[in-house]
Amino acid sequence: MIASSLTGCTTAEPEPRTPLVAGTGAPVIIPGGPGDAGRTARPGENLGDSEARVTAADVRFAEGMIPHHRQALEMAALVRPRSSSPVLRRLAERITAAQRPEIAAMTSWLRSAGRAPTGHDEGGPPGGHGDYGGHAVTQEQENRLRTARGTDFDRLFLSLMIVHHEAAVTMAKQQIEDGTDRIMLAMAADVVSGQAIEITRMRRELLRLEG
C-alpha cells in the first residue's frame, strides 16, 4: 500500500480485508494445534479475515508447502508395513493427523485467493516443490526408504524426515519474514513450533538407535 504523502494532514486508509466464510460446497478443514487433527468448518462459519491483496510470498508458501506436506504423508504411509517401532508409528500418525488437514486448508486458501491449485492439491501428482525443491527428500532417497525394512528403515526414515522437517521450518520462517496474509502466517507459525518439537524427538530416537 502506498501512503498518501501529498498532503500533510492526510493519513493512509487501511487496506480492506475480506472475510472468509465456510460455504456449503467442498469442506474447509481447519488445522488443529501442532500434532493435533483438524476439524471441518461448519457452513457459514466465519474463518477470520484474509488480506485483500495477498503477496507472492503467501502464494509461494502455500504452493510450495502443499507438495512438501504430501511427500511427508507418502513417507509416513511407509512406516506401518515396514517398521515395528511404536515410536515411529506414533510419529507417522501425528504427521498424518497434522499435515493432511493443512494440505486441505492451504488448497482452500489458494482457491479463495484466485489461484487454481492444479497439481498441488490432494488429487494432484506427487513431486514438484516449487522454489523449495532443493530442500525436499530426493526421489532416489525415497526409493531407498521403500526398500528398507526393520531397524534399517527406522534409521533411514528418521534421518530423511529430520531433513524434511528442517526444510519445512525453513520455508515457514521465510513466510513469517516475507508474507502478509494472516492465515498463512498463522499456519507458518504452527509449522515452525510443531515440527521443531518433532525434530527434537526424532533426533533423540535416532541417537538411541545408533548408540
mmCIF file of N, CA, C and O in Angstrom, residues 76-84 89 92-93 153:
data_model
loop_
_atom_site.group_PDB
_atom_site.id
_atom_site.type_symbol
_atom_site.label_atom_id
_atom_site.label_comp_id
_atom_site.label_asym_id
_atom_site.label_seq_id
_atom_site.Cartn_x
_atom_site.Cartn_y
_atom_site.Cartn_z
ATOM 1 N N ALA A 76 5.269 -41.136 5.595
ATOM 2 C CA ALA A 76 4.617 -41.639 6.806
ATOM 3 C C ALA A 76 3.830 -42.914 6.532
ATOM 4 O O ALA A 76 3.756 -43.810 7.384
ATOM 5 N N ALA A 77 3.258 -43.023 5.342
ATOM 6 C CA ALA A 77 2.476 -44.213 4.992
ATOM 7 C C ALA A 77 3.344 -45.463 4.871
ATOM 8 O O ALA A 77 2.828 -46.588 4.917
ATOM 9 N N LEU A 78 4.649 -45.290 4.744
ATOM 10 C CA LEU A 78 5.552 -46.436 4.631
ATOM 11 C C LEU A 78 5.876 -47.059 5.981
ATOM 12 O O LEU A 78 6.399 -48.174 6.035
ATOM 13 N N VAL A 79 5.579 -46.363 7.068
ATOM 14 C CA VAL A 79 6.050 -46.805 8.382
ATOM 15 C C VAL A 79 5.391 -48.099 8.832
ATOM 16 O O VAL A 79 6.073 -49.067 9.211
ATOM 17 N N ARG A 80 4.065 -48.151 8.831
ATOM 18 C CA ARG A 80 3.382 -49.296 9.421
ATOM 19 C C ARG A 80 3.775 -50.631 8.774
ATOM 20 O O ARG A 80 4.024 -51.607 9.490
ATOM 21 N N PRO A 81 3.836 -50.749 7.436
ATOM 22 C CA PRO A 81 4.211 -52.040 6.860
ATOM 23 C C PRO A 81 5.707 -52.378 6.938
ATOM 24 O O PRO A 81 6.097 -53.499 6.626
ATOM 25 N N ARG A 82 6.542 -51.421 7.359
ATOM 26 C CA ARG A 82 7.987 -51.648 7.317
ATOM 27 C C ARG A 82 8.672 -51.545 8.674
ATOM 28 O O ARG A 82 9.845 -51.898 8.796
ATOM 29 N N SER A 83 7.976 -51.044 9.683
ATOM 30 C CA SER A 83 8.598 -50.843 10.983
ATOM 31 C C SER A 83 7.686 -51.350 12.091
ATOM 32 O O SER A 83 6.464 -51.200 12.024
ATOM 33 N N SER A 84 8.298 -51.928 13.117
ATOM 34 C CA SER A 84 7.543 -52.368 14.295
ATOM 35 C C SER A 84 7.741 -51.401 15.462
ATOM 36 O O SER A 84 7.261 -51.661 16.563
ATOM 37 N N ARG A 89 5.685 -45.352 14.669
ATOM 38 C CA ARG A 89 4.268 -45.443 14.309
ATOM 39 C C ARG A 89 3.479 -44.266 14.862
ATOM 40 O O ARG A 89 2.616 -43.709 14.168
ATOM 41 N N ALA A 92 4.405 -41.212 12.745
ATOM 42 C CA ALA A 92 3.724 -41.226 11.448
ATOM 43 C C ALA A 92 2.264 -40.830 11.593
ATOM 44 O O ALA A 92 1.715 -40.105 10.751
ATOM 45 N N GLU A 93 1.624 -41.282 12.659
ATOM 46 C CA GLU A 93 0.224 -40.915 12.896
ATOM 47 C C GLU A 93 0.085 -39.422 13.149
ATOM 48 O O GLU A 93 -0.861 -38.784 12.671
ATOM 49 N N PHE A 153 15.216 -49.431 8.149
ATOM 50 C CA PHE A 153 14.165 -48.498 7.760
ATOM 51 C C PHE A 153 14.028 -47.396 8.804
ATOM 52 O O PHE A 153 13.908 -46.215 8.458
#
